[in-house]
mmCIF file of C-alpha atoms in Angstrom:
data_model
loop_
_atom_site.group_PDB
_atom_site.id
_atom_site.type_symbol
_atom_site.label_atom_id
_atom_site.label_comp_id
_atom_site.label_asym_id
_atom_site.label_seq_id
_atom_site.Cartn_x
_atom_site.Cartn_y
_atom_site.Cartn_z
ATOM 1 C CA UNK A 1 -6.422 129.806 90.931
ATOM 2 C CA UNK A 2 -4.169 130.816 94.297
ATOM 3 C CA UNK A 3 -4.032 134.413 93.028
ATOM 4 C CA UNK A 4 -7.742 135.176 91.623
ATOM 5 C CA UNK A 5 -10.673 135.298 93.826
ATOM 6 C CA UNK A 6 -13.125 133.318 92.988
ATOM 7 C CA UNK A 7 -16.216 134.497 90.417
ATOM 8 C CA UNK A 8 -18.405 132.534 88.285
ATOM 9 C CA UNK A 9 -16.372 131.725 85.832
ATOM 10 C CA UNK A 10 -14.324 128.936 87.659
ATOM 11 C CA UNK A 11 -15.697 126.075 88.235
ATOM 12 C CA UNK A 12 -15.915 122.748 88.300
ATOM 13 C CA UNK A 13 -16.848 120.444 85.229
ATOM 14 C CA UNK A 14 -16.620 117.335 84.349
ATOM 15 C CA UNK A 15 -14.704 116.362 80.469
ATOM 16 C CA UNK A 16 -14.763 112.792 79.175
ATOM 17 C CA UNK A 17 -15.063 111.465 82.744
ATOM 18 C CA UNK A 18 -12.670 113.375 84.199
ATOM 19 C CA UNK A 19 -13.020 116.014 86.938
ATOM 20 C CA UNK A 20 -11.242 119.114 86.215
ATOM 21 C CA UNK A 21 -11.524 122.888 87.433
ATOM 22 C CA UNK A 22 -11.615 125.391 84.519
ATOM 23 C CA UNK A 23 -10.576 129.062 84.690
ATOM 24 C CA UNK A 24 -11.717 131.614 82.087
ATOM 25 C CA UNK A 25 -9.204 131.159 79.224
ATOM 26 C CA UNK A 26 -9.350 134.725 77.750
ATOM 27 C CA UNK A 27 -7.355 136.185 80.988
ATOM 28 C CA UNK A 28 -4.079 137.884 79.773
ATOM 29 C CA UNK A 29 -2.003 136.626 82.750
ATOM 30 C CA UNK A 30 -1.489 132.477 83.089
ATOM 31 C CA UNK A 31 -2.283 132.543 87.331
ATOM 32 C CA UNK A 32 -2.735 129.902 89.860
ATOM 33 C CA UNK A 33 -0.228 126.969 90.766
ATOM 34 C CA UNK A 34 2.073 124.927 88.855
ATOM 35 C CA UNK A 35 2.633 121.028 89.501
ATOM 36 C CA UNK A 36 5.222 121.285 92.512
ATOM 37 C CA UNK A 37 2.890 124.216 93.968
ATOM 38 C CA UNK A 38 0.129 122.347 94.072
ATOM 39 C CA UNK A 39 1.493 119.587 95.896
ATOM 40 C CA UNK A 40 3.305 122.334 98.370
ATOM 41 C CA UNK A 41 -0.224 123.510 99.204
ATOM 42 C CA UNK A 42 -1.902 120.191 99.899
ATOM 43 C CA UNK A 43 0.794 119.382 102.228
ATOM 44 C CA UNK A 44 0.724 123.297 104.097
ATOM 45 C CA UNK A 45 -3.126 122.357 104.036
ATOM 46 C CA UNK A 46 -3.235 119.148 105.808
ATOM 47 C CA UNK A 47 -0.024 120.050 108.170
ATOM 48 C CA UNK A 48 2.353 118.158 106.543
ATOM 49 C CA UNK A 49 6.345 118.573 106.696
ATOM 50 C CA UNK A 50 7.012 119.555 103.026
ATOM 51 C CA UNK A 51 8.673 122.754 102.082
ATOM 52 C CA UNK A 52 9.788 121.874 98.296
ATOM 53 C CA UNK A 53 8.225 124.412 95.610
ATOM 54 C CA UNK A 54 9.755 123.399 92.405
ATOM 55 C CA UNK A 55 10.459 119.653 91.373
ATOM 56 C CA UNK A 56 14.529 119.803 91.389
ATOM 57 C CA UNK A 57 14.071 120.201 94.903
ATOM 58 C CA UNK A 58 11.138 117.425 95.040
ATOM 59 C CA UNK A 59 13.281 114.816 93.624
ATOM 60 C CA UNK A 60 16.492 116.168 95.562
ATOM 61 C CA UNK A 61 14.660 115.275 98.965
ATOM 62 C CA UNK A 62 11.734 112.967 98.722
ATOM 63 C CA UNK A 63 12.723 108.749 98.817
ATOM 64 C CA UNK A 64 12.133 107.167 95.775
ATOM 65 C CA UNK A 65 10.045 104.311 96.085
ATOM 66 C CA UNK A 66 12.670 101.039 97.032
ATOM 67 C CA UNK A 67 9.283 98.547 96.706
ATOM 68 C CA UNK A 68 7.642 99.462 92.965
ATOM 69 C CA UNK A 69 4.739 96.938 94.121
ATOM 70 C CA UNK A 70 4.037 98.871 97.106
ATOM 71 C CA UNK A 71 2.272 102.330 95.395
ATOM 72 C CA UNK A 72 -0.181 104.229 97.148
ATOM 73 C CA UNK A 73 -2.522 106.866 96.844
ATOM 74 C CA UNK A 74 -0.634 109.461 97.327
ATOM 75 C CA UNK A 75 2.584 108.905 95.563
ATOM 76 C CA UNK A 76 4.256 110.773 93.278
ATOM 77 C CA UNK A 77 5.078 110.384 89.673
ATOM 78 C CA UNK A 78 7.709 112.013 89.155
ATOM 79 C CA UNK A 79 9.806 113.196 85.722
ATOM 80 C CA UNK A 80 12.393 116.338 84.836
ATOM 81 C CA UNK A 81 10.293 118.961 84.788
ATOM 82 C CA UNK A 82 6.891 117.493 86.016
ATOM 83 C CA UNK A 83 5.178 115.701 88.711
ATOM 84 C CA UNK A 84 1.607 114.155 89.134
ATOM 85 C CA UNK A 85 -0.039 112.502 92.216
ATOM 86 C CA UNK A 86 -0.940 109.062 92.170
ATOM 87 C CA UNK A 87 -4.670 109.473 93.141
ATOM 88 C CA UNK A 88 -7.388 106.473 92.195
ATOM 89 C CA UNK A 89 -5.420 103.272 92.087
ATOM 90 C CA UNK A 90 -8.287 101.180 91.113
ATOM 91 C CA UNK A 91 -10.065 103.946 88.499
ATOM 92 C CA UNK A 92 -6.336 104.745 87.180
ATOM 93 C CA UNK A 93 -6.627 108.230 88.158
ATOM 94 C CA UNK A 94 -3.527 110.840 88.815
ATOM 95 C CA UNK A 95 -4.071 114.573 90.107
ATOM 96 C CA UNK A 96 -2.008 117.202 88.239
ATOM 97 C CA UNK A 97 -1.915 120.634 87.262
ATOM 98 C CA UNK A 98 -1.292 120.569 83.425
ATOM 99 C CA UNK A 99 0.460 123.264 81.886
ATOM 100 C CA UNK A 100 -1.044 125.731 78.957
ATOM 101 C CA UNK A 101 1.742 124.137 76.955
ATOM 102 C CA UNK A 102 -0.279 121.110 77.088
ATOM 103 C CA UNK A 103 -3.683 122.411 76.175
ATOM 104 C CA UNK A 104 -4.700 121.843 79.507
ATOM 105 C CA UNK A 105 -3.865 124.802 81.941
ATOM 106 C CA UNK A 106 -5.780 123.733 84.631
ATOM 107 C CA UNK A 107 -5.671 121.407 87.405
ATOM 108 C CA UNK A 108 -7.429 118.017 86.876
ATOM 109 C CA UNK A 109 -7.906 114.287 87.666
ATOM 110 C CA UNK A 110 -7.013 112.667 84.732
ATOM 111 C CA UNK A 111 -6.744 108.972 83.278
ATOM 112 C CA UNK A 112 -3.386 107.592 82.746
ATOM 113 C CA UNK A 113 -4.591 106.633 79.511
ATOM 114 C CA UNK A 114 -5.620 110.148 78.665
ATOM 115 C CA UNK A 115 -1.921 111.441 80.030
ATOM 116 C CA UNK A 116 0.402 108.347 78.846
ATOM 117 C CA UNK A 117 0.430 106.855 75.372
ATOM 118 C CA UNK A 118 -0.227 103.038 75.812
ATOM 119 C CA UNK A 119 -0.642 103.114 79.018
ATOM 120 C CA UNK A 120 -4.188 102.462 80.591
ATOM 121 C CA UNK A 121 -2.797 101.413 84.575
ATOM 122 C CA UNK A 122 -0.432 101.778 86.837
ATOM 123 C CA UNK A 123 0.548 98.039 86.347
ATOM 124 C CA UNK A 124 1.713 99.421 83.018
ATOM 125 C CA UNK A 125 3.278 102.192 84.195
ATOM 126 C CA UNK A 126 5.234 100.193 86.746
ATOM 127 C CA UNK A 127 6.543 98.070 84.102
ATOM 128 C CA UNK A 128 7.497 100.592 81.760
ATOM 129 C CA UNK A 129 9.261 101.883 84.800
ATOM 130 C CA UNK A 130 11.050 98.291 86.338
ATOM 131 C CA UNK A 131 12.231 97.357 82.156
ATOM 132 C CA UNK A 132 13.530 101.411 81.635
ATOM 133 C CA UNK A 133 11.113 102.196 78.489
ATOM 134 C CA UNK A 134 10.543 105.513 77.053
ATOM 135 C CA UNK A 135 7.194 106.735 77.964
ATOM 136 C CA UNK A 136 5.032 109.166 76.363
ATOM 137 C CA UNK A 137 3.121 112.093 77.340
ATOM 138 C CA UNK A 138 0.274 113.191 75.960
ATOM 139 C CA UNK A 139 -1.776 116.533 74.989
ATOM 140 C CA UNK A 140 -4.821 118.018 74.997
ATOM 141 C CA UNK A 141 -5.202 116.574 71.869
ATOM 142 C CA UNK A 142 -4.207 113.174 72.278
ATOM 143 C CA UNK A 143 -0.927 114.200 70.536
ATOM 144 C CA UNK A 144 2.522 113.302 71.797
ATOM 145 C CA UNK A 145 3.585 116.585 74.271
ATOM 146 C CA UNK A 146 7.041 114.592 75.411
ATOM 147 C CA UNK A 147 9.055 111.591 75.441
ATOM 148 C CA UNK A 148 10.304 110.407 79.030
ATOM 149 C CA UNK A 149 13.292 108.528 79.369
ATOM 150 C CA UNK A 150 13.693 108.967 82.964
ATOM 151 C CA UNK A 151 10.853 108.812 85.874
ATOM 152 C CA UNK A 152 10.282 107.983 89.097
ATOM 153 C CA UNK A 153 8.099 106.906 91.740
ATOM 154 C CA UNK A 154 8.325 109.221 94.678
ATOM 155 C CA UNK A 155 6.848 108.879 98.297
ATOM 156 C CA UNK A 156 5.263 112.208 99.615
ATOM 157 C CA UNK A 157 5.898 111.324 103.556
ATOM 158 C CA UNK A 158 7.034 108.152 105.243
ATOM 159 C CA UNK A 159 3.907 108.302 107.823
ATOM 160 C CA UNK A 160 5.598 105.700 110.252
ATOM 161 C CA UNK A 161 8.166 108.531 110.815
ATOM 162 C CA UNK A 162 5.159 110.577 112.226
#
């Protein structure tokens, strides 16, 4: 969390494959960074030009991607209310800090398939986004959190305009 200090009670572990960083679940107050936060940080951390903290904004000012084949590491998946980071291409992998709606509360690197119903790549994900399906996300519990109509495929920084 951004606004605990550290103790021995968060750390990292690792939960059917995936990486995740737990924080002690009996704390009153929810702390620490939401999805758009998280991504805000990354980019203060490594010095890059991003100043958008919630994902209106996001959306509002980062290109969508005009070549779907083209994804990188890096990318953003973006949907009303939510946003994940495109981070293992080849393992499948996306960084995001889930919610406590979600069962989650913590930020992790998580399989699509464990975040997506049906959907074990990003070849999947790509179609479901190029033929406009309904996707759906996925709990804690393997249970269906929310149906997406509408997401997107967002590029953090254009590095040739560096």
């Amino acid at each position: 969390s951004f606004t605990e200090r550290y103790n021995n009670k968060f750390y990292p572990t690792f939960y059917n494959n995936n990486e995740l960083w737990e924080r002690d679940r009996k704390a009153e107050t929810h702390t620490g960074f939401d999805c758009s936060n998280v991504i805000l940080r990354a980019a203060q951390i490594v010095q890059l030009p991003y100043w958008y903290k919630n994902t209106t904004t996001l959306r509002k000012n980062l290109s969508q991607k005009k070549d779907i084949e083209g994804l990188e590491e890096g990318d953003l998946i973006w949907f009303p209310g939510h946003v994940l980071i495109v981070a293992d291409l080849k393992n499948n992998l996306v960084i995001e800090a889930a919610g406590y709606n979600s069962g989650y509360g913590k930020l992790q690197i998580i399989a699509l398939t464990n975040r997506f119903k049906n959907i074990e790549n990003f070849d999947q994900l790509l179609q479901a986004y190029q033929n406009k399906q309904t996707i759906f996300l996925l709990n804690c519990k393997n249970e269906i959190e929310k149906e997406i109509t509408n997401f997107e495929f967002l590029k953090l920084i254009n590095l040739q305009d560096n």
